[in-house]
């Protein structure tokens, strides 16, 4: 339950930060289009060695790659970091809109030690809709808008507007620092990755 609380808190903070940033950009910039900022790059992701990193290429579902980021997951997630890819922009309308907006596609690569399917067993956790994607274990959440894929020592989290769109992104995932092409079978989870016993730092 504590593990799920950690994931829930990080998601809440991620959404809140995104909403606030989007609203502020719309208000202060006088523009309705929100363009995410980057603190990382595809080139740096190729050289990244902590865990396998996947993205959907220069575009996903017709949306261009607009940002690449390396973000802390916080102490409740074992102080690990994620590599994230954002696609497209979104509109919030003129002025300060507390509702913010969601990007069409986001992909977060996270160490399986800090995010895995074993974390969703508590009474308050969401019920995973278990499935298989490209030969490996996965689960849908939020009615299909979120897809979590366990491959190697990484959990790839895809956010999209529908299950169909999330699956389309998943089919186009390719490795940046591992030899996996779009459409290939994804490597199976490392021993202990799904069960939550994989130590952090394993690759």
PDB file of C-alpha atoms in Angstrom:
ATOM      1  CA  UNK A   1       0.000   0.000   0.000  1.00  0.00           C
ATOM      2  CA  UNK A   2       2.884   2.351   0.807  1.00  0.00           C
ATOM      3  CA  UNK A   3       4.397   1.575  -2.585  1.00  0.00           C
ATOM      4  CA  UNK A   4       1.126   2.459  -4.302  1.00  0.00           C
ATOM      5  CA  UNK A   5       0.920   5.640  -2.214  1.00  0.00           C
ATOM      6  CA  UNK A   6       4.370   6.576  -3.517  1.00  0.00           C
ATOM      7  CA  UNK A   7       3.328   6.058  -7.130  1.00  0.00           C
ATOM      8  CA  UNK A   8       0.055   7.890  -6.553  1.00  0.00           C
ATOM      9  CA  UNK A   9       1.803  10.831  -4.926  1.00  0.00           C
ATOM     10  CA  UNK A  10       4.354  11.100  -7.719  1.00  0.00           C
ATOM     11  CA  UNK A  11       1.602  10.944 -10.343  1.00  0.00           C
ATOM     12  CA  UNK A  12      -0.384  13.581  -8.477  1.00  0.00           C
ATOM     13  CA  UNK A  13       2.640  15.859  -8.197  1.00  0.00           C
ATOM     14  CA  UNK A  14       3.522  15.252 -11.857  1.00  0.00           C
ATOM     15  CA  UNK A  15       0.000  16.137 -12.973  1.00  0.00           C
ATOM     16  CA  UNK A  16      -0.219  19.109 -10.613  1.00  0.00           C
ATOM     17  CA  UNK A  17       3.127  20.466 -11.775  1.00  0.00           C
ATOM     18  CA  UNK A  18       2.141  19.991 -15.400  1.00  0.00           C
ATOM     19  CA  UNK A  19      -1.217  21.665 -14.876  1.00  0.00           C
ATOM     20  CA  UNK A  20       0.351  24.599 -13.037  1.00  0.00           C
ATOM     21  CA  UNK A  21       3.097  25.045 -15.617  1.00  0.00           C
ATOM     22  CA  UNK A  22       0.595  24.812 -18.452  1.00  0.00           C
ATOM     23  CA  UNK A  23      -1.707  27.321 -16.842  1.00  0.00           C
ATOM     24  CA  UNK A  24       1.131  29.733 -16.117  1.00  0.00           C
ATOM     25  CA  UNK A  25       2.457  29.487 -19.657  1.00  0.00           C
ATOM     26  CA  UNK A  26      -1.001  30.161 -21.039  1.00  0.00           C
ATOM     27  CA  UNK A  27      -1.561  33.090 -18.715  1.00  0.00           C
ATOM     28  CA  UNK A  28       1.795  34.849 -18.790  1.00  0.00           C
ATOM     29  CA  UNK A  29       2.603  34.062 -22.398  1.00  0.00           C
ATOM     30  CA  UNK A  30      -0.792  35.136 -23.662  1.00  0.00           C
ATOM     31  CA  UNK A  31      -0.893  31.986 -25.785  1.00  0.00           C
ATOM     32  CA  UNK A  32      -3.053  28.897 -25.541  1.00  0.00           C
ATOM     33  CA  UNK A  33      -0.370  26.509 -26.847  1.00  0.00           C
ATOM     34  CA  UNK A  34       1.746  24.759 -24.227  1.00  0.00           C
ATOM     35  CA  UNK A  35       5.204  23.597 -25.341  1.00  0.00           C
ATOM     36  CA  UNK A  36       7.009  21.365 -22.804  1.00  0.00           C
ATOM     37  CA  UNK A  37      10.619  22.148 -21.906  1.00  0.00           C
ATOM     38  CA  UNK A  38      13.573  19.721 -21.992  1.00  0.00           C
ATOM     39  CA  UNK A  39      16.479  19.124 -19.622  1.00  0.00           C
ATOM     40  CA  UNK A  40      17.766  16.005 -21.415  1.00  0.00           C
ATOM     41  CA  UNK A  41      18.100  14.802 -25.028  1.00  0.00           C
ATOM     42  CA  UNK A  42      17.753  11.729 -27.221  1.00  0.00           C
ATOM     43  CA  UNK A  43      21.545  11.695 -27.612  1.00  0.00           C
ATOM     44  CA  UNK A  44      22.008  11.625 -23.833  1.00  0.00           C
ATOM     45  CA  UNK A  45      19.401   8.870 -23.559  1.00  0.00           C
ATOM     46  CA  UNK A  46      21.440   6.790 -26.036  1.00  0.00           C
ATOM     47  CA  UNK A  47      24.461   7.123 -23.747  1.00  0.00           C
ATOM     48  CA  UNK A  48      22.421   6.454 -20.585  1.00  0.00           C
ATOM     49  CA  UNK A  49      23.543   3.301 -18.757  1.00  0.00           C
ATOM     50  CA  UNK A  50      21.429   3.006 -15.592  1.00  0.00           C
ATOM     51  CA  UNK A  51      18.596   1.021 -17.228  1.00  0.00           C
ATOM     52  CA  UNK A  52      17.218   0.348 -20.738  1.00  0.00           C
ATOM     53  CA  UNK A  53      15.415   3.327 -22.285  1.00  0.00           C
ATOM     54  CA  UNK A  54      12.692   3.163 -24.941  1.00  0.00           C
ATOM     55  CA  UNK A  55      10.894   5.814 -26.973  1.00  0.00           C
ATOM     56  CA  UNK A  56       8.570   5.877 -29.994  1.00  0.00           C
ATOM     57  CA  UNK A  57      10.921   7.651 -32.375  1.00  0.00           C
ATOM     58  CA  UNK A  58      10.755  11.255 -33.590  1.00  0.00           C
ATOM     59  CA  UNK A  59       6.952  11.121 -33.618  1.00  0.00           C
ATOM     60  CA  UNK A  60       4.155   9.134 -32.009  1.00  0.00           C
ATOM     61  CA  UNK A  61       0.594   8.918 -33.314  1.00  0.00           C
ATOM     62  CA  UNK A  62       1.329  11.834 -35.624  1.00  0.00           C
ATOM     63  CA  UNK A  63       2.704  14.016 -32.814  1.00  0.00           C
ATOM     64  CA  UNK A  64       6.300  15.246 -32.931  1.00  0.00           C
ATOM     65  CA  UNK A  65       8.696  14.647 -30.055  1.00  0.00           C
ATOM     66  CA  UNK A  66       8.662  17.960 -28.189  1.00  0.00           C
ATOM     67  CA  UNK A  67      10.622  17.299 -24.982  1.00  0.00           C
ATOM     68  CA  UNK A  68      13.035  14.869 -23.338  1.00  0.00           C
ATOM     69  CA  UNK A  69      13.581  14.991 -19.586  1.00  0.00           C
ATOM     70  CA  UNK A  70      15.497  13.288 -16.787  1.00  0.00           C
ATOM     71  CA  UNK A  71      13.397  13.628 -13.643  1.00  0.00           C
ATOM     72  CA  UNK A  72      13.680  12.549  -9.977  1.00  0.00           C
ATOM     73  CA  UNK A  73      10.984  10.176  -8.736  1.00  0.00           C
ATOM     74  CA  UNK A  74      11.413  11.114  -5.080  1.00  0.00           C
ATOM     75  CA  UNK A  75      12.146   9.282  -1.812  1.00  0.00           C
ATOM     76  CA  UNK A  76       8.913   7.268  -1.864  1.00  0.00           C
ATOM     77  CA  UNK A  77      10.139   5.775  -5.137  1.00  0.00           C
ATOM     78  CA  UNK A  78      13.541   4.808  -3.713  1.00  0.00           C
ATOM     79  CA  UNK A  79      15.075   8.092  -4.929  1.00  0.00           C
ATOM     80  CA  UNK A  80      15.279   6.785  -8.488  1.00  0.00           C
ATOM     81  CA  UNK A  81      15.106   8.827 -11.710  1.00  0.00           C
ATOM     82  CA  UNK A  82      13.048   8.532 -14.893  1.00  0.00           C
ATOM     83  CA  UNK A  83      13.783   9.285 -18.542  1.00  0.00           C
ATOM     84  CA  UNK A  84      10.701  10.840 -20.138  1.00  0.00           C
ATOM     85  CA  UNK A  85       9.628  11.681 -23.680  1.00  0.00           C
ATOM     86  CA  UNK A  86       6.775  14.078 -24.465  1.00  0.00           C
ATOM     87  CA  UNK A  87       4.986  14.278 -27.802  1.00  0.00           C
ATOM     88  CA  UNK A  88       2.905  17.123 -29.164  1.00  0.00           C
ATOM     89  CA  UNK A  89       1.549  20.225 -27.484  1.00  0.00           C
ATOM     90  CA  UNK A  90      -1.768  21.075 -25.879  1.00  0.00           C
ATOM     91  CA  UNK A  91      -4.068  24.077 -25.576  1.00  0.00           C
ATOM     92  CA  UNK A  92      -5.513  25.544 -22.401  1.00  0.00           C
ATOM     93  CA  UNK A  93      -7.266  28.599 -23.783  1.00  0.00           C
ATOM     94  CA  UNK A  94      -6.455  32.235 -22.977  1.00  0.00           C
ATOM     95  CA  UNK A  95      -5.914  33.383 -19.407  1.00  0.00           C
ATOM     96  CA  UNK A  96      -5.339  31.317 -16.283  1.00  0.00           C
ATOM     97  CA  UNK A  97      -7.008  27.927 -16.673  1.00  0.00           C
ATOM     98  CA  UNK A  98      -6.744  25.815 -13.480  1.00  0.00           C
ATOM     99  CA  UNK A  99      -7.709  22.748 -15.501  1.00  0.00           C
ATOM    100  CA  UNK A 100      -4.486  22.843 -17.504  1.00  0.00           C
ATOM    101  CA  UNK A 101      -4.103  20.388 -20.366  1.00  0.00           C
ATOM    102  CA  UNK A 102      -2.625  16.977 -21.139  1.00  0.00           C
ATOM    103  CA  UNK A 103      -0.109  16.228 -23.867  1.00  0.00           C
ATOM    104  CA  UNK A 104      -1.257  13.699 -26.495  1.00  0.00           C
ATOM    105  CA  UNK A 105       1.483  11.170 -25.669  1.00  0.00           C
ATOM    106  CA  UNK A 106       4.026  10.817 -22.871  1.00  0.00           C
ATOM    107  CA  UNK A 107       6.462   7.950 -22.261  1.00  0.00           C
ATOM    108  CA  UNK A 108       8.212   7.498 -18.923  1.00  0.00           C
ATOM    109  CA  UNK A 109      11.041   4.972 -18.470  1.00  0.00           C
ATOM    110  CA  UNK A 110      11.427   4.044 -14.809  1.00  0.00           C
ATOM    111  CA  UNK A 111      13.558   1.478 -12.958  1.00  0.00           C
ATOM    112  CA  UNK A 112      11.484  -1.627 -12.259  1.00  0.00           C
ATOM    113  CA  UNK A 113      12.746  -1.586  -8.668  1.00  0.00           C
ATOM    114  CA  UNK A 114      10.739   1.609  -8.100  1.00  0.00           C
ATOM    115  CA  UNK A 115       7.687   0.825 -10.239  1.00  0.00           C
ATOM    116  CA  UNK A 116       6.319  -2.632 -10.992  1.00  0.00           C
ATOM    117  CA  UNK A 117       3.042  -4.530 -11.111  1.00  0.00           C
ATOM    118  CA  UNK A 118       3.445  -5.923  -7.579  1.00  0.00           C
ATOM    119  CA  UNK A 119       2.788  -2.417  -6.226  1.00  0.00           C
ATOM    120  CA  UNK A 120      -0.888  -2.536  -7.174  1.00  0.00           C
ATOM    121  CA  UNK A 121      -2.076  -5.106  -4.659  1.00  0.00           C
ATOM    122  CA  UNK A 122      -3.433  -2.789  -1.955  1.00  0.00           C
ATOM    123  CA  UNK A 123      -7.089  -2.129  -1.227  1.00  0.00           C
ATOM    124  CA  UNK A 124      -6.754   1.497  -2.354  1.00  0.00           C
ATOM    125  CA  UNK A 125      -4.654   0.823  -5.442  1.00  0.00           C
ATOM    126  CA  UNK A 126      -6.156   0.789  -8.951  1.00  0.00           C
ATOM    127  CA  UNK A 127      -6.974  -2.596 -10.443  1.00  0.00           C
ATOM    128  CA  UNK A 128      -4.555  -3.481 -13.253  1.00  0.00           C
ATOM    129  CA  UNK A 129      -6.051  -4.788 -16.493  1.00  0.00           C
ATOM    130  CA  UNK A 130      -3.363  -7.381 -17.182  1.00  0.00           C
ATOM    131  CA  UNK A 131      -2.287  -8.017 -20.755  1.00  0.00           C
ATOM    132  CA  UNK A 132       0.759  -8.818 -22.852  1.00  0.00           C
ATOM    133  CA  UNK A 133       2.405  -6.366 -25.210  1.00  0.00           C
ATOM    134  CA  UNK A 134       5.023  -7.485 -27.718  1.00  0.00           C
ATOM    135  CA  UNK A 135       5.596 -10.677 -25.778  1.00  0.00           C
ATOM    136  CA  UNK A 136       6.041  -9.249 -22.291  1.00  0.00           C
ATOM    137  CA  UNK A 137       3.908  -8.507 -19.231  1.00  0.00           C
ATOM    138  CA  UNK A 138       1.909  -5.288 -19.146  1.00  0.00           C
ATOM    139  CA  UNK A 139      -1.224  -3.743 -17.666  1.00  0.00           C
ATOM    140  CA  UNK A 140      -3.682  -0.989 -18.522  1.00  0.00           C
ATOM    141  CA  UNK A 141      -4.916   1.543 -15.983  1.00  0.00           C
ATOM    142  CA  UNK A 142      -7.293   4.522 -16.056  1.00  0.00           C
ATOM    143  CA  UNK A 143      -9.588   2.907 -18.615  1.00  0.00           C
ATOM    144  CA  UNK A 144      -6.697   2.297 -20.994  1.00  0.00           C
ATOM    145  CA  UNK A 145      -5.203   5.790 -20.922  1.00  0.00           C
ATOM    146  CA  UNK A 146      -2.140   4.468 -19.086  1.00  0.00           C
ATOM    147  CA  UNK A 147      -0.183   1.389 -20.128  1.00  0.00           C
ATOM    148  CA  UNK A 148       2.669  -0.008 -18.022  1.00  0.00           C
ATOM    149  CA  UNK A 149       5.033  -2.450 -19.727  1.00  0.00           C
ATOM    150  CA  UNK A 150       7.643  -4.467 -17.849  1.00  0.00           C
ATOM    151  CA  UNK A 151      10.712  -5.221 -19.954  1.00  0.00           C
ATOM    152  CA  UNK A 152      14.158  -6.055 -18.640  1.00  0.00           C
ATOM    153  CA  UNK A 153      14.883  -3.848 -15.628  1.00  0.00           C
ATOM    154  CA  UNK A 154      12.632  -1.056 -16.922  1.00  0.00           C
ATOM    155  CA  UNK A 155       8.959  -0.256 -16.541  1.00  0.00           C
ATOM    156  CA  UNK A 156       7.804   1.746 -19.560  1.00  0.00           C
ATOM    157  CA  UNK A 157       4.753   3.881 -18.760  1.00  0.00           C
ATOM    158  CA  UNK A 158       2.731   5.232 -21.691  1.00  0.00           C
ATOM    159  CA  UNK A 159       0.128   7.969 -21.227  1.00  0.00           C
ATOM    160  CA  UNK A 160      -2.292   8.540 -24.122  1.00  0.00           C
ATOM    161  CA  UNK A 161      -5.910   9.519 -24.742  1.00  0.00           C
ATOM    162  CA  UNK A 162      -7.193   5.962 -25.320  1.00  0.00           C
ATOM    163  CA  UNK A 163      -6.238   2.292 -25.139  1.00  0.00           C
ATOM    164  CA  UNK A 164      -5.929   2.172 -28.930  1.00  0.00           C
ATOM    165  CA  UNK A 165      -3.525   5.116 -28.951  1.00  0.00           C
ATOM    166  CA  UNK A 166      -1.483   3.687 -26.074  1.00  0.00           C
ATOM    167  CA  UNK A 167      -1.140   0.367 -27.923  1.00  0.00           C
ATOM    168  CA  UNK A 168      -0.116   2.185 -31.097  1.00  0.00           C
ATOM    169  CA  UNK A 169       2.682   3.909 -29.178  1.00  0.00           C
ATOM    170  CA  UNK A 170       3.704   0.590 -27.618  1.00  0.00           C
ATOM    171  CA  UNK A 171       4.016  -1.063 -31.031  1.00  0.00           C
ATOM    172  CA  UNK A 172       6.450   1.665 -32.092  1.00  0.00           C
ATOM    173  CA  UNK A 173       8.690   1.561 -29.031  1.00  0.00           C
ATOM    174  CA  UNK A 174      12.343   1.060 -29.863  1.00  0.00           C
ATOM    175  CA  UNK A 175      15.411   0.961 -27.653  1.00  0.00           C
ATOM    176  CA  UNK A 176      17.757   3.906 -27.438  1.00  0.00           C
ATOM    177  CA  UNK A 177      20.491   2.183 -25.436  1.00  0.00           C
ATOM    178  CA  UNK A 178      19.474  -1.424 -26.166  1.00  0.00           C
ATOM    179  CA  UNK A 179      19.198  -3.178 -29.572  1.00  0.00           C
ATOM    180  CA  UNK A 180      15.395  -3.340 -29.885  1.00  0.00           C
ATOM    181  CA  UNK A 181      13.651  -2.116 -33.043  1.00  0.00           C
ATOM    182  CA  UNK A 182      10.024  -1.050 -33.427  1.00  0.00           C
ATOM    183  CA  UNK A 183       7.844  -4.153 -33.671  1.00  0.00           C
ATOM    184  CA  UNK A 184      10.443  -6.527 -32.169  1.00  0.00           C
ATOM    185  CA  UNK A 185       9.521  -8.656 -29.202  1.00  0.00           C
ATOM    186  CA  UNK A 186      10.463  -6.789 -26.059  1.00  0.00           C
ATOM    187  CA  UNK A 187      12.891  -8.450 -23.646  1.00  0.00           C
ATOM    188  CA  UNK A 188      11.101 -10.277 -20.815  1.00  0.00           C
ATOM    189  CA  UNK A 189      11.189  -8.771 -17.323  1.00  0.00           C
ATOM    190  CA  UNK A 190      14.386  -9.399 -15.385  1.00  0.00           C
ATOM    191  CA  UNK A 191      14.076 -11.922 -12.534  1.00  0.00           C
ATOM    192  CA  UNK A 192      12.309 -10.211  -9.650  1.00  0.00           C
ATOM    193  CA  UNK A 193      11.234  -7.172 -11.704  1.00  0.00           C
ATOM    194  CA  UNK A 194       7.502  -7.962 -11.698  1.00  0.00           C
ATOM    195  CA  UNK A 195       7.539  -9.290  -8.134  1.00  0.00           C
ATOM    196  CA  UNK A 196       9.239  -6.172  -6.768  1.00  0.00           C
ATOM    197  CA  UNK A 197      12.341  -7.984  -5.503  1.00  0.00           C
ATOM    198  CA  UNK A 198      14.760  -6.671  -8.127  1.00  0.00           C
ATOM    199  CA  UNK A 199      17.384  -4.474  -6.431  1.00  0.00           C
ATOM    200  CA  UNK A 200      17.841  -0.934  -7.679  1.00  0.00           C
ATOM    201  CA  UNK A 201      20.932  -0.537  -9.817  1.00  0.00           C
ATOM    202  CA  UNK A 202      20.485  -3.880 -11.585  1.00  0.00           C
ATOM    203  CA  UNK A 203      20.775  -3.698 -15.360  1.00  0.00           C
TER     204      UNK A 203
END
